[in-house]
Coordinates of C-alpha atoms and ligand atoms in Angstrom, one line a residue:
M1 CA 167.4 45.2 103.1
L2 CA 163.6 45.5 102.4
M3 CA 163.0 42.4 104.7
Q4 CA 164.8 44.0 107.4
K5 CA 162.7 47.3 107.0
S6 CA 159.5 45.4 106.9
S7 CA 160.3 43.2 110.0
H8 CA 161.4 46.3 112.0
L9 CA 157.9 48.0 110.9
K10 CA 156.2 45.0 112.1
D11 CA 157.9 44.9 115.5
E12 CA 157.2 48.7 115.8
I13 CA 153.5 48.2 115.1
M14 CA 153.2 45.3 117.4
K15 CA 154.4 47.4 120.0
L16 CA 152.4 50.6 119.5
K17 CA 149.2 49.0 119.1
K18 CA 149.7 47.3 122.5
E19 CA 150.7 50.8 124.1
K20 CA 148.1 52.8 122.3
D21 CA 145.1 50.0 122.8
V22 CA 144.4 49.8 119.3
V23 CA 143.1 46.6 117.4
I24 CA 144.1 45.9 114.0
L25 CA 141.3 44.3 111.6
A26 CA 142.6 43.3 108.2
H27 CA 140.4 41.9 105.4
N28 CA 141.5 38.6 103.7
Y29 CA 142.5 40.7 100.6
Q30 CA 145.2 42.7 102.2
I31 CA 148.9 42.2 101.4
P32 CA 150.8 39.4 103.4
D33 CA 152.6 42.0 105.6
V34 CA 149.6 43.7 106.9
Q35 CA 147.9 40.6 107.5
D36 CA 150.7 39.7 109.6
V37 CA 150.3 42.6 111.9
A38 CA 146.6 42.1 112.3
D39 CA 144.7 40.8 115.4
F40 CA 141.7 39.5 113.2
T41 CA 141.9 38.9 109.4
G42 CA 138.5 37.9 108.0
D43 CA 135.6 38.6 105.6
S44 CA 133.4 41.8 105.6
L45 CA 131.0 40.1 108.0
G46 CA 133.4 38.6 110.4
L47 CA 135.2 42.0 110.6
S48 CA 132.0 44.1 111.2
R49 CA 131.3 41.4 114.0
Q50 CA 134.8 41.9 115.4
A51 CA 134.3 45.9 115.3
A52 CA 131.2 45.4 117.1
T53 CA 132.7 43.5 120.1
V54 CA 136.5 44.6 120.4
S55 CA 137.4 46.2 123.7
Q56 CA 140.1 48.4 122.3
K57 CA 139.2 52.0 122.1
T58 CA 140.7 52.3 118.6
I59 CA 139.9 50.3 115.5
L60 CA 142.7 50.5 112.9
F61 CA 140.9 49.1 109.8
C62 CA 143.2 47.6 106.9
G63 CA 140.7 47.3 104.0
V64 CA 138.6 49.8 102.2
N65 CA 136.5 52.9 102.8
F66 CA 133.2 51.5 103.1
M67 CA 134.5 48.7 105.9
A68 CA 135.9 51.4 108.0
E69 CA 132.8 53.4 107.8
T70 CA 130.8 50.3 108.8
A71 CA 133.1 49.8 111.8
A72 CA 132.7 53.5 112.8
I73 CA 128.8 53.3 112.5
I74 CA 128.7 50.1 114.6
S75 CA 131.0 51.3 117.3
P76 CA 130.4 55.1 117.4
K77 CA 132.3 55.6 120.6
K78 CA 135.4 54.2 119.2
T79 CA 138.0 56.0 116.9
V80 CA 138.1 54.2 113.5
L81 CA 141.4 54.8 111.4
L82 CA 142.0 53.8 107.9
P83 CA 145.5 53.9 106.9
D84 CA 144.9 55.4 103.3
L85 CA 141.6 57.4 103.0
E86 CA 141.6 57.0 99.0
A87 CA 141.2 53.4 99.5
G88 CA 137.7 53.0 97.9
C89 CA 135.7 50.4 95.9
S90 CA 134.4 50.2 92.4
L91 CA 131.3 48.1 93.6
S92 CA 130.3 50.8 96.3
D93 CA 130.8 53.3 93.5
S94 CA 128.3 51.9 91.4
I95 CA 125.2 53.5 92.9
T96 CA 124.5 57.0 94.3
V97 CA 122.1 57.9 96.9
D98 CA 119.7 59.7 94.2
E99 CA 119.8 56.5 92.0
L100 CA 118.8 54.3 95.1
R101 CA 115.9 56.9 96.2
N102 CA 114.4 56.8 92.5
W103 CA 114.7 53.1 92.2
K104 CA 112.7 53.0 95.6
K105 CA 110.1 55.5 94.1
Q106 CA 109.6 53.1 91.4
H107 CA 109.0 50.1 93.7
P108 CA 106.7 51.3 96.4
G109 CA 106.6 48.8 99.3
A110 CA 109.8 46.9 98.2
I111 CA 112.4 45.9 100.7
A112 CA 115.9 47.3 100.1
V113 CA 118.6 44.9 100.6
G114 CA 122.2 46.3 99.9
Y115 CA 125.5 44.7 100.2
V116 CA 127.9 45.8 102.8
N117 CA 130.0 47.2 100.0
T118 CA 128.1 50.4 99.7
T119 CA 128.6 54.0 101.2
A120 CA 127.1 55.0 104.8
E121 CA 124.8 57.2 102.9
I122 CA 123.3 54.2 100.8
K123 CA 123.3 52.1 103.9
A124 CA 121.2 54.7 105.5
E125 CA 118.4 54.2 102.7
L126 CA 118.5 50.4 103.3
D127 CA 116.0 47.9 105.4
Y128 CA 118.6 45.5 105.3
C129 CA 122.5 45.2 104.7
C130 CA 124.1 41.8 103.9
T131 CA 127.6 40.5 102.8
S132 CA 128.4 37.7 100.7
S133 CA 128.4 35.2 103.6
N134 CA 124.8 35.8 104.5
A135 CA 123.1 37.5 101.5
V136 CA 120.9 34.3 101.1
S137 CA 119.7 34.2 104.5
V138 CA 119.0 37.9 104.6
V139 CA 116.7 37.6 101.5
K140 CA 115.0 34.3 102.9
A141 CA 114.1 36.3 106.0
I142 CA 111.9 38.7 104.0
P143 CA 108.4 37.5 103.5
N144 CA 107.7 36.0 99.9
D145 CA 105.0 38.5 99.0
K146 CA 107.4 41.6 99.4
D147 CA 109.2 42.9 96.4
V148 CA 113.0 43.0 97.0
L149 CA 115.3 45.7 95.7
F150 CA 118.8 44.1 95.5
L151 CA 122.0 46.1 95.3
P152 CA 124.7 46.9 94.0
D153 CA 126.3 43.7 92.8
M154 CA 124.5 41.9 89.9
F155 CA 126.4 38.7 90.1
L156 CA 125.7 38.2 94.0
G157 CA 122.0 39.2 93.1
S158 CA 121.6 36.6 90.4
Y159 CA 123.3 34.2 92.7
V160 CA 120.8 34.9 95.6
A161 CA 117.8 34.9 93.3
K162 CA 118.6 31.5 91.9
I163 CA 119.3 30.1 95.3
T164 CA 116.2 31.3 97.0
G165 CA 113.9 30.8 93.8
R166 CA 112.7 34.2 94.3
K167 CA 111.0 35.7 91.3
N168 CA 110.2 39.3 92.7
M169 CA 113.8 40.5 93.2
H170 CA 115.0 43.4 91.1
I171 CA 118.7 43.5 90.8
W172 CA 120.9 46.7 90.4
A173 CA 123.4 46.3 87.4
G174 CA 126.4 47.2 89.5
E175 CA 129.8 45.1 89.6
C176 CA 133.2 44.9 91.1
H177 CA 135.9 45.4 88.3
V178 CA 138.1 42.7 90.0
H179 CA 135.7 39.8 90.2
A180 CA 133.8 40.7 87.1
G181 CA 137.0 40.3 85.4
I182 CA 137.3 36.7 86.5
T183 CA 135.7 35.1 83.2
P184 CA 134.2 31.7 82.6
E185 CA 137.1 30.9 80.0
D186 CA 139.6 31.9 82.9
V187 CA 138.2 29.1 85.0
T188 CA 137.7 26.5 82.5
K189 CA 141.4 26.9 81.6
K190 CA 142.6 26.5 85.2
L191 CA 140.2 23.5 85.9
N192 CA 141.5 21.9 82.8
S193 CA 145.1 22.1 83.7
M194 CA 144.9 20.2 86.9
K195 CA 143.4 16.7 88.0
D196 CA 141.4 16.2 91.1
T197 CA 140.7 19.8 91.8
E198 CA 137.8 21.6 93.6
F199 CA 136.7 25.0 92.7
V200 CA 135.8 27.7 95.1
I201 CA 134.3 31.0 93.9
H202 CA 133.2 34.1 95.2
P203 CA 129.7 35.2 94.2
E204 CA 130.7 38.6 93.0
C205 CA 132.6 37.0 90.0
S206 CA 131.1 37.3 86.5
C207 CA 131.5 33.5 85.9
T208 CA 129.3 32.6 89.0
T209 CA 126.0 33.1 86.9
P210 CA 127.0 30.6 83.9
L211 CA 128.8 28.3 86.4
M212 CA 125.7 27.9 88.3
Y213 CA 123.9 26.7 85.2
D214 CA 127.0 24.3 84.3
V215 CA 126.7 22.9 88.0
A216 CA 122.9 22.4 87.5
D217 CA 123.4 20.6 84.4
G218 CA 126.0 18.3 85.6
S219 CA 129.1 19.6 83.4
F220 CA 131.0 19.8 86.6
D221 CA 130.5 16.3 87.3
D222 CA 133.9 15.3 88.7
Q223 CA 134.9 18.6 89.9
K224 CA 133.2 20.1 93.2
V225 CA 132.2 23.7 92.9
S226 CA 131.5 25.9 95.9
I227 CA 130.2 29.5 95.8
L228 CA 131.3 31.1 99.0
S229 CA 132.5 34.4 100.8
T230 CA 136.2 35.0 101.3
E231 CA 135.9 33.4 105.1
G232 CA 133.5 30.6 103.8
M233 CA 136.2 29.7 101.2
L234 CA 138.9 29.5 103.8
N235 CA 136.9 27.4 106.1
H236 CA 135.8 25.2 103.3
V237 CA 139.5 24.4 101.7
K238 CA 140.7 23.4 105.4
K239 CA 137.8 21.0 106.0
S240 CA 137.8 19.6 102.4
D241 CA 140.0 16.2 101.5
T242 CA 141.0 17.5 98.2
R243 CA 144.5 18.6 97.7
N244 CA 144.1 21.0 94.7
F245 CA 142.1 24.1 94.6
V246 CA 141.4 26.6 91.8
V247 CA 140.4 29.9 93.7
A248 CA 138.2 32.7 92.1
T249 CA 138.2 35.9 93.9
E250 CA 141.0 38.5 94.6
T251 CA 144.5 36.9 94.8
G252 CA 145.2 38.3 98.5
I253 CA 143.3 35.4 99.8
L254 CA 145.9 33.0 98.5
Y255 CA 148.5 34.1 101.4
R256 CA 146.1 32.8 104.4
M257 CA 145.2 29.7 102.3
K258 CA 148.7 28.6 101.7
K259 CA 149.8 29.5 105.3
D260 CA 146.8 27.6 106.9
N261 CA 147.2 24.6 104.6
P262 CA 150.7 24.0 103.6
D263 CA 150.2 20.4 102.1
K264 CA 147.5 21.7 99.6
T265 CA 148.0 23.4 96.2
F266 CA 146.0 26.7 95.6
I267 CA 145.9 28.3 92.2
P268 CA 144.2 31.7 91.3
A269 CA 141.4 31.4 88.6
S270 CA 143.0 34.8 87.3
E271 CA 146.3 36.2 88.5
K272 CA 145.0 39.6 87.4
A273 CA 142.4 39.7 90.1
E274 CA 144.0 42.1 92.2
C275 CA 142.1 45.0 94.0
Q276 CA 144.2 48.2 93.7
Y277 CA 142.2 49.7 96.5
M278 CA 142.9 46.9 99.0
K279 CA 146.6 47.0 97.9
M280 CA 146.8 50.9 98.9
I281 CA 147.1 49.6 102.3
T282 CA 150.8 49.2 103.1
L283 CA 153.0 48.6 106.3
E284 CA 154.2 52.3 106.1
K285 CA 150.8 53.6 106.2
V286 CA 149.6 51.2 108.9
Y287 CA 152.6 52.5 111.1
D288 CA 152.0 56.2 110.2
A289 CA 148.3 55.9 110.8
L290 CA 149.1 54.3 114.3
V291 CA 151.8 56.7 115.4
H292 CA 149.9 59.8 114.5
E293 CA 146.4 58.4 115.1
K294 CA 145.6 60.1 111.7
N295 CA 143.1 59.2 109.1
V296 CA 140.1 59.0 111.3
V297 CA 137.0 58.0 109.4
T298 CA 133.7 59.5 110.7
V299 CA 130.0 59.2 109.7
P300 CA 127.6 62.1 110.4
K301 CA 125.3 60.9 113.3
N302 CA 122.1 61.3 111.3
I303 CA 123.4 58.9 108.6
A304 CA 125.0 56.6 111.2
D305 CA 121.8 56.2 113.2
K306 CA 119.7 55.2 110.2
A307 CA 122.5 52.9 108.8
R308 CA 122.9 51.1 111.8
L309 CA 119.4 49.5 111.8
A310 CA 120.1 47.8 108.6
I311 CA 123.8 46.8 109.7
N312 CA 122.4 45.4 112.9
R313 CA 119.7 43.5 110.9
M314 CA 122.6 42.0 108.9
L315 CA 124.7 41.1 112.1
A316 CA 121.7 39.3 113.5
I317 CA 121.4 36.9 110.7
S318 CA 124.2 34.5 109.9
Ligands
LIG401 P1 133.9 39.1 101.6 O1 135.1 39.1 102.2 O2 132.9 39.5 102.5 O3 133.6 37.6 100.9 O4 133.8 40.4 100.4 C1 134.6 40.3 99.6 C2 134.9 41.8 99.0 O5 134.9 41.9 97.7 C3 135.1 42.7 99.8 O6 135.3 44.0 99.2
LIG402 FE1 135.3 46.7 96.1 FE2 136.1 44.7 94.4 FE3 138.1 45.6 95.7 FE4 136.0 44.4 96.9 S1 137.5 43.5 95.4 S2 137.2 46.3 97.6 S3 134.4 44.6 96.0 S4 136.8 46.8 94.2

């Protein structure tokens, strides 16, 4: 009965999106049913790029608020819909505009680099925006003599500082509760449970930092470890000859991984790594937003104009 209902809803959504000239973009953490009706599924950077280039007049964004805001900023002439306006993000909540302004005052002349997981108001205060897939390249593009303020994710920040070898990076102590909850113990347990396993890990995870040192000192001699964005993970597992993978990120990614690679095995580093915000987007809400063209996400023009500069710099660097 439930299956029948979801397949009927999917058919209706597919029909309506064509009739109404709507493109559906879905993040890799969305529930399978929602990914199934999307025109594009991807990571934050890939979806921002799609939002900038799609021809449809309406973007129905299946993700969280900051992603829909980013789409609205990049494409001010398009209508952006978010099936549930309450779909927030603990990471983007970890810094306020006043906190950022005070931090900038304490470091005059520093370049502010902010993760895409921030509100539009925060983006308007940034010099550069970045995502997990281009954070290293963005920081490398900044002259070495400039101090960098990196926000809000401390694990991604330490990862970037380690990879770039940069000593003048100041890192905001924010975190995503989902990724911070994936501990080194979770990972070691899973890695020890399977032979011939590769390990793919998102740089927002709290286990990223200790693992980087383990990798550096050779503790993972026979197990390959790759620190990647969600789309980077999907590309990597497809190309790799390895058959077993432990995946350290939100569990929604496993749907596409398994679908794209039916002959490989994927196990989550932690089954508990579920983002309740991403999971607020259901097929019913997608249908509702589409039928009524409701839950429009808008960003005031003065904020959008400033934020667009930082976002465009992010889109220019891969
Ligand atoms: P990416 O998909 O850009 O790797 O980001 C992960 C994330 O946490 C989005 O909320
Ligand atoms: Fe935000 Fe974390 Fe959820 Fe991504 S997984 S949307 S960073 S709370």
